[in-house]
């Protein structure tokens, strides 16, 4: 028995004519890769009804032409094509707002949106005042320390504890030992972004770039920047001494300067600091014990109290999960995303240079470098459904954006 032909009114109804609520309902019932394909044929207006995705993991693929993505919500992974030139064989050194930043073996950094495939270049590192290429091909870079120290310490050269002079990095060393993270502004895209580059701890100072400027500007930072986020329309950073600063750009000179916005955090030595912001705006710092492996006390969280102007230890962060790594640290509501476990820190290996050394010296490339740490119980857990995976390049958190 054949179904009757549709009426003319029904025949004229297209996908774009569906109500946004219905579009959101359909989208929520799809697998995570099908959700991305669904977005490609959705109208801009209907995308506002789509439920935000919890973060994904971007993992190495079996070949340079592929990558593995893992959905925390679906607890499933899939192999996707690594679109070139920004993603093939490159290391992720930042992610925010649906975009990632990758670094290649020549020290070049690029923006990429893994969902849409859009890409763009960030300024060359030779726009940094003290970095020069030894040849047009850029196989080696010379760092001239005197002008760097002058910028970082505002001319107080005696504050620099290391020798002056110059030294040379190979192009392949740049992404391992010169810079380590890029923090992006909200809703970044090629032609409309601001970026904060965190240099390795030896250099300490940050550098900033905007789409309209096209160069990196090193900013003064006596205590050095350990981590940063973009929150409330500003770049916020935490220094190695535990002070949070907000960075403002001068509209005339284009230079960035930091202003202290919190009292210093008190923490034991050998603690790696990650800055994050809760959904309600509270500032949080995750402390990682770098002395030994994962054990009780491996991660701790402190929250800044605006009333008392003090940092308070939080043994339990309730219905929140914090994701740290080479990405901008993300604090997610587990009430909105019940796929994640509340009161936990989700972490990835973010020591890019050390990860490369482990691979070079023959350590297993499938060593687990992703996990979940319960703040309340002090226990480490694996991520359900993740399984064994390659560890080079190091994995990174990425939150897809449908807008």
PDB file of N, CA and C in Angstrom, residues 201-255:
ATOM      1  N   UNK A 201      58.681  29.283  31.136  1.00  0.00           N
ATOM      2  CA  UNK A 201      58.985  29.882  32.440  1.00  0.00           C
ATOM      3  C   UNK A 201      60.334  30.595  32.467  1.00  0.00           C
ATOM      4  N   UNK A 202      61.286  30.173  31.634  1.00  0.00           N
ATOM      5  CA  UNK A 202      62.582  30.845  31.597  1.00  0.00           C
ATOM      6  C   UNK A 202      62.419  32.306  31.190  1.00  0.00           C
ATOM      7  N   UNK A 203      61.497  32.559  30.276  1.00  0.00           N
ATOM      8  CA  UNK A 203      61.253  33.934  29.812  1.00  0.00           C
ATOM      9  C   UNK A 203      60.174  34.612  30.658  1.00  0.00           C
ATOM     10  N   UNK A 204      59.091  33.890  30.927  1.00  0.00           N
ATOM     11  CA  UNK A 204      58.097  34.365  31.887  1.00  0.00           C
ATOM     12  C   UNK A 204      57.104  35.384  31.398  1.00  0.00           C
ATOM     13  N   UNK A 205      57.518  36.306  30.574  1.00  0.00           N
ATOM     14  CA  UNK A 205      56.643  37.413  30.193  1.00  0.00           C
ATOM     15  C   UNK A 205      55.598  36.969  29.173  1.00  0.00           C
ATOM     16  N   UNK A 206      54.442  37.663  29.125  1.00  0.00           N
ATOM     17  CA  UNK A 206      53.457  37.377  28.088  1.00  0.00           C
ATOM     18  C   UNK A 206      53.677  38.264  26.870  1.00  0.00           C
ATOM     19  N   UNK A 207      53.061  37.879  25.775  1.00  0.00           N
ATOM     20  CA  UNK A 207      53.029  38.715  24.577  1.00  0.00           C
ATOM     21  C   UNK A 207      51.595  38.721  24.048  1.00  0.00           C
ATOM     22  N   UNK A 208      51.203  39.812  23.425  1.00  0.00           N
ATOM     23  CA  UNK A 208      49.832  39.976  22.957  1.00  0.00           C
ATOM     24  C   UNK A 208      49.821  40.309  21.472  1.00  0.00           C
ATOM     25  N   UNK A 209      48.758  39.846  20.815  1.00  0.00           N
ATOM     26  CA  UNK A 209      48.566  40.169  19.396  1.00  0.00           C
ATOM     27  C   UNK A 209      47.082  40.365  19.145  1.00  0.00           C
ATOM     28  N   UNK A 210      46.762  41.245  18.213  1.00  0.00           N
ATOM     29  CA  UNK A 210      45.388  41.437  17.758  1.00  0.00           C
ATOM     30  C   UNK A 210      45.371  41.338  16.241  1.00  0.00           C
ATOM     31  N   UNK A 211      44.194  41.030  15.711  1.00  0.00           N
ATOM     32  CA  UNK A 211      44.088  40.853  14.260  1.00  0.00           C
ATOM     33  C   UNK A 211      44.469  42.125  13.521  1.00  0.00           C
ATOM     34  N   UNK A 212      44.140  43.269  14.095  1.00  0.00           N
ATOM     35  CA  UNK A 212      44.429  44.520  13.416  1.00  0.00           C
ATOM     36  C   UNK A 212      45.871  44.958  13.505  1.00  0.00           C
ATOM     37  N   UNK A 213      46.633  44.384  14.435  1.00  0.00           N
ATOM     38  CA  UNK A 213      48.016  44.805  14.650  1.00  0.00           C
ATOM     39  C   UNK A 213      48.999  43.937  13.882  1.00  0.00           C
ATOM     40  N   UNK A 214      48.790  42.614  13.917  1.00  0.00           N
ATOM     41  CA  UNK A 214      49.626  41.714  13.135  1.00  0.00           C
ATOM     42  C   UNK A 214      51.012  41.472  13.676  1.00  0.00           C
ATOM     43  N   UNK A 215      51.226  41.688  14.982  1.00  0.00           N
ATOM     44  CA  UNK A 215      52.527  41.401  15.577  1.00  0.00           C
ATOM     45  C   UNK A 215      52.341  41.086  17.050  1.00  0.00           C
ATOM     46  N   UNK A 216      53.353  40.433  17.631  1.00  0.00           N
ATOM     47  CA  UNK A 216      53.344  40.131  19.050  1.00  0.00           C
ATOM     48  C   UNK A 216      54.031  41.262  19.811  1.00  0.00           C
ATOM     49  N   UNK A 217      53.369  41.727  20.868  1.00  0.00           N
ATOM     50  CA  UNK A 217      53.931  42.784  21.722  1.00  0.00           C
ATOM     51  C   UNK A 217      54.204  42.194  23.104  1.00  0.00           C
ATOM     52  N   UNK A 218      55.455  42.124  23.492  1.00  0.00           N
ATOM     53  CA  UNK A 218      55.821  41.617  24.816  1.00  0.00           C
ATOM     54  C   UNK A 218      55.455  42.658  25.861  1.00  0.00           C
ATOM     55  N   UNK A 219      54.865  42.196  26.971  1.00  0.00           N
ATOM     56  CA  UNK A 219      54.421  43.106  28.031  1.00  0.00           C
ATOM     57  C   UNK A 219      55.277  42.915  29.279  1.00  0.00           C
ATOM     58  N   UNK A 220      55.480  43.968  30.056  1.00  0.00           N
ATOM     59  CA  UNK A 220      56.245  43.841  31.304  1.00  0.00           C
ATOM     60  C   UNK A 220      55.546  42.900  32.288  1.00  0.00           C
ATOM     61  N   UNK A 221      56.348  42.086  32.984  1.00  0.00           N
ATOM     62  CA  UNK A 221      55.802  41.191  34.011  1.00  0.00           C
ATOM     63  C   UNK A 221      56.946  40.759  34.914  1.00  0.00           C
ATOM     64  N   UNK A 222      57.111  41.471  35.998  1.00  0.00           N
ATOM     65  CA  UNK A 222      58.237  41.195  36.885  1.00  0.00           C
ATOM     66  C   UNK A 222      58.174  39.785  37.470  1.00  0.00           C
ATOM     67  N   UNK A 223      56.981  39.345  37.860  1.00  0.00           N
ATOM     68  CA  UNK A 223      56.851  38.031  38.492  1.00  0.00           C
ATOM     69  C   UNK A 223      56.640  36.905  37.491  1.00  0.00           C
ATOM     70  N   UNK A 224      56.393  37.215  36.224  1.00  0.00           N
ATOM     71  CA  UNK A 224      56.187  36.194  35.211  1.00  0.00           C
ATOM     72  C   UNK A 224      54.780  35.618  35.241  1.00  0.00           C
ATOM     73  N   UNK A 225      54.235  35.312  34.076  1.00  0.00           N
ATOM     74  CA  UNK A 225      52.871  34.790  33.952  1.00  0.00           C
ATOM     75  C   UNK A 225      52.908  33.273  33.845  1.00  0.00           C
ATOM     76  N   UNK A 226      52.188  32.609  34.746  1.00  0.00           N
ATOM     77  CA  UNK A 226      52.152  31.148  34.745  1.00  0.00           C
ATOM     78  C   UNK A 226      50.949  30.608  33.979  1.00  0.00           C
ATOM     79  N   UNK A 227      49.799  31.256  34.095  1.00  0.00           N
ATOM     80  CA  UNK A 227      48.613  30.802  33.378  1.00  0.00           C
ATOM     81  C   UNK A 227      47.702  31.996  33.138  1.00  0.00           C
ATOM     82  N   UNK A 228      46.731  31.826  32.217  1.00  0.00           N
ATOM     83  CA  UNK A 228      45.839  32.936  31.872  1.00  0.00           C
ATOM     84  C   UNK A 228      44.546  32.395  31.288  1.00  0.00           C
ATOM     85  N   UNK A 229      43.504  33.233  31.339  1.00  0.00           N
ATOM     86  CA  UNK A 229      42.220  32.957  30.707  1.00  0.00           C
ATOM     87  C   UNK A 229      41.703  34.258  30.115  1.00  0.00           C
ATOM     88  N   UNK A 230      40.647  34.155  29.319  1.00  0.00           N
ATOM     89  CA  UNK A 230      39.924  35.348  28.883  1.00  0.00           C
ATOM     90  C   UNK A 230      38.549  35.281  29.529  1.00  0.00           C
ATOM     91  N   UNK A 231      38.227  36.297  30.328  1.00  0.00           N
ATOM     92  CA  UNK A 231      36.992  36.265  31.109  1.00  0.00           C
ATOM     93  C   UNK A 231      36.469  37.679  31.307  1.00  0.00           C
ATOM     94  N   UNK A 232      35.167  37.846  31.103  1.00  0.00           N
ATOM     95  CA  UNK A 232      34.572  39.161  31.306  1.00  0.00           C
ATOM     96  C   UNK A 232      35.114  40.221  30.371  1.00  0.00           C
ATOM     97  N   UNK A 233      35.504  39.818  29.169  1.00  0.00           N
ATOM     98  CA  UNK A 233      36.012  40.768  28.195  1.00  0.00           C
ATOM     99  C   UNK A 233      37.462  41.144  28.365  1.00  0.00           C
ATOM    100  N   UNK A 234      38.183  40.487  29.286  1.00  0.00           N
ATOM    101  CA  UNK A 234      39.583  40.824  29.539  1.00  0.00           C
ATOM    102  C   UNK A 234      40.422  39.553  29.650  1.00  0.00           C
ATOM    103  N   UNK A 235      41.720  39.724  29.388  1.00  0.00           N
ATOM    104  CA  UNK A 235      42.671  38.670  29.713  1.00  0.00           C
ATOM    105  C   UNK A 235      43.014  38.783  31.203  1.00  0.00           C
ATOM    106  N   UNK A 236      42.920  37.659  31.903  1.00  0.00           N
ATOM    107  CA  UNK A 236      43.322  37.581  33.303  1.00  0.00           C
ATOM    108  C   UNK A 236      44.459  36.570  33.399  1.00  0.00           C
ATOM    109  N   UNK A 237      45.425  36.842  34.242  1.00  0.00           N
ATOM    110  CA  UNK A 237      46.563  35.928  34.383  1.00  0.00           C
ATOM    111  C   UNK A 237      46.914  35.765  35.843  1.00  0.00           C
ATOM    112  N   UNK A 238      47.600  34.672  36.154  1.00  0.00           N
ATOM    113  CA  UNK A 238      48.151  34.464  37.489  1.00  0.00           C
ATOM    114  C   UNK A 238      49.662  34.351  37.347  1.00  0.00           C
ATOM    115  N   UNK A 239      50.369  35.055  38.213  1.00  0.00           N
ATOM    116  CA  UNK A 239      51.825  35.048  38.165  1.00  0.00           C
ATOM    117  C   UNK A 239      52.374  33.837  38.907  1.00  0.00           C
ATOM    118  N   UNK A 240      53.668  33.621  38.747  1.00  0.00           N
ATOM    119  CA  UNK A 240      54.320  32.533  39.475  1.00  0.00           C
ATOM    120  C   UNK A 240      54.292  32.771  40.978  1.00  0.00           C
ATOM    121  N   UNK A 241      54.087  34.008  41.395  1.00  0.00           N
ATOM    122  CA  UNK A 241      53.992  34.327  42.818  1.00  0.00           C
ATOM    123  C   UNK A 241      52.543  34.335  43.305  1.00  0.00           C
ATOM    124  N   UNK A 242      51.591  33.977  42.441  1.00  0.00           N
ATOM    125  CA  UNK A 242      50.213  33.812  42.888  1.00  0.00           C
ATOM    126  C   UNK A 242      49.358  35.060  42.858  1.00  0.00           C
ATOM    127  N   UNK A 243      49.700  36.045  42.057  1.00  0.00           N
ATOM    128  CA  UNK A 243      48.908  37.271  41.950  1.00  0.00           C
ATOM    129  C   UNK A 243      48.132  37.256  40.639  1.00  0.00           C
ATOM    130  N   UNK A 244      46.836  37.589  40.698  1.00  0.00           N
ATOM    131  CA  UNK A 244      46.007  37.654  39.496  1.00  0.00           C
ATOM    132  C   UNK A 244      45.996  39.091  38.983  1.00  0.00           C
ATOM    133  N   UNK A 245      46.223  39.241  37.691  1.00  0.00           N
ATOM    134  CA  UNK A 245      46.224  40.552  37.048  1.00  0.00           C
ATOM    135  C   UNK A 245      45.219  40.572  35.902  1.00  0.00           C
ATOM    136  N   UNK A 246      44.632  41.727  35.663  1.00  0.00           N
ATOM    137  CA  UNK A 246      43.779  41.958  34.498  1.00  0.00           C
ATOM    138  C   UNK A 246      44.560  42.833  33.524  1.00  0.00           C
ATOM    139  N   UNK A 247      44.482  42.503  32.224  1.00  0.00           N
ATOM    140  CA  UNK A 247      45.283  43.190  31.213  1.00  0.00           C
ATOM    141  C   UNK A 247      44.412  44.094  30.354  1.00  0.00           C
ATOM    142  N   UNK A 248      44.886  45.329  30.178  1.00  0.00           N
ATOM    143  CA  UNK A 248      44.174  46.320  29.379  1.00  0.00           C
ATOM    144  C   UNK A 248      45.060  46.763  28.221  1.00  0.00           C
ATOM    145  N   UNK A 249      44.428  46.998  27.082  1.00  0.00           N
ATOM    146  CA  UNK A 249      45.157  47.465  25.902  1.00  0.00           C
ATOM    147  C   UNK A 249      44.987  48.965  25.751  1.00  0.00           C
ATOM    148  N   UNK A 250      46.104  49.658  25.589  1.00  0.00           N
ATOM    149  CA  UNK A 250      46.066  51.094  25.352  1.00  0.00           C
ATOM    150  C   UNK A 250      45.619  51.343  23.917  1.00  0.00           C
ATOM    151  N   UNK A 251      44.555  52.121  23.763  1.00  0.00           N
ATOM    152  CA  UNK A 251      43.997  52.343  22.439  1.00  0.00           C
ATOM    153  C   UNK A 251      44.894  53.127  21.511  1.00  0.00           C
ATOM    154  N   UNK A 252      45.867  53.855  22.050  1.00  0.00           N
ATOM    155  CA  UNK A 252      46.767  54.665  21.223  1.00  0.00           C
ATOM    156  C   UNK A 252      48.036  53.887  20.874  1.00  0.00           C
ATOM    157  N   UNK A 253      48.725  53.382  21.897  1.00  0.00           N
ATOM    158  CA  UNK A 253      50.003  52.701  21.666  1.00  0.00           C
ATOM    159  C   UNK A 253      49.825  51.243  21.273  1.00  0.00           C
ATOM    160  N   UNK A 254      48.692  50.649  21.651  1.00  0.00           N
ATOM    161  CA  UNK A 254      48.487  49.231  21.392  1.00  0.00           C
ATOM    162  C   UNK A 254      49.156  48.315  22.402  1.00  0.00           C
ATOM    163  N   UNK A 255      49.852  48.877  23.379  1.00  0.00           N
ATOM    164  CA  UNK A 255      50.545  48.068  24.374  1.00  0.00           C
ATOM    165  C   UNK A 255      49.571  47.579  25.450  1.00  0.00           C
TER     166      UNK A 255
END
